[in-house]
Amino acid sequence: MKTVKGFILLNRDELRGFLASVLVDRNIREIQNHHTYLPDYSSYKRNSDPVKWLDSMKQYHVVNNGWSDIAQNITTFPDGTLAICRPLGQAPTGIKGHNAEGICIEHLGNFDTGKDTLTPEHKATIIHLNAALVERFRLGVNTDNIVYHHWFHEKTCPGTAFFGGNTREAAKKDFLPLVQAEYDRITKKITVAQTVEKPPLGFRMVVAQTLNVRSAPGAKQPKTGEVFAGSILAAFAESGGWVRISPSEERWVSATYLKVVHKGTVLADSLNVRTGPGTDYPVIGAVAKGTEVVMYETENEWFRIDPNEKWVSGKYIDKQG
Ligand SMILES: [Zn+2]
């Protein structure tokens, strides 16, 4: 696993560990499968640096389309590697009307009939990725939770020959059974769990305006990046007042500028969000079952779940870490 230009590059085996460590503070209900169309397999054959293509897609989406970031949350490649492109906590620009609770995946290639043929490695990654997202977000292997762009728009995306076709019937017959088998394998086999990276010790919020990231614990160690006030970081190790904020990379920040925060999951079908800690405060929204929240502050069993005044009753929160 490594981060290049803001893109997190992963092997298939690193995915579940990554997903377990990342905070996603919105409800996820739809895993969107797309193909890039361009770049396609011949583009990737010409230049097999995933960052080159991610960068060019991002430029196109930001400069040409005027979007805030690259459209998709995740990209998969012909060699079976994958990249996290837009944070999973941020809604993608994938399928109109289906983004707020969606994860957008772009599979690099053109899978219309007669164009690119999915490589065995690419197939394995696409199947595993869908299964791992089903596991992570407690979804079902069905056509409500795993969707193709084509079902909502006239586009052929993710391609008329994507795993036997781009229709719901084709998905049910030729794709979902493979995802189900992979889901069964990863959730039942203990041997897989051993390769998964350790879950975080807990979560920390950055309280300094800007906090330097260093390559080792210590203020004199080389600076490799920055994190900003209000960011929620997963803590993976602690050493002499320093905290490692990556599961596998040497990225350390000083604990002096961190505040311990706890994470929880919403248990109620729909939990009211209020402007203060109690039922006499007005309701300003709701969070859905399964949504992960960060507890910034606690008062009388009420939790503030946002940097702003947004409170929920702690009775309906499954508290972790
Ligand atoms: Zn699409």
Coordinates of N, CA, C and O and ligand atoms in Angstrom, one line a residue, residues 33-35 94 106 149 155 157-158, ligand 1:
N33 N -20.9 0.0 -10.2 CA -19.8 -0.5 -11.1 C -19.9 0.2 -12.5 O -21.0 0.3 -13.1
H34 N -18.7 0.8 -12.9 CA -18.6 1.5 -14.1 C -17.4 1.0 -14.9 O -16.5 0.5 -14.3
H35 N -17.3 1.3 -16.2 CA -16.1 1.1 -16.9 C -15.6 2.5 -17.3 O -16.4 3.4 -17.5
G94 N -21.1 9.8 -9.6 CA -21.1 8.5 -10.4 C -22.4 8.4 -11.2 O -22.4 8.4 -12.4
E106 N -14.7 2.7 -10.8 CA -14.5 2.7 -12.2 C -13.5 1.6 -12.5 O -12.4 1.5 -12.0
H149 N -24.2 1.2 -13.9 CA -24.6 2.5 -14.4 C -25.8 2.3 -15.4 O -26.7 3.1 -15.4
K155 N -26.4 4.9 -21.1 CA -25.1 4.4 -21.4 C -25.0 2.9 -21.3 O -25.7 2.3 -20.5
C157 N -22.4 1.5 -20.0 CA -21.5 1.3 -18.8 C -22.1 0.3 -17.8 O -23.3 0.5 -17.4
P158 N -21.4 -0.6 -17.2 CA -19.9 -0.9 -17.4 C -19.6 -1.8 -18.6 O -18.5 -2.5 -18.6
Ligands
ZN1 ZN -20.6 4.8 -15.8

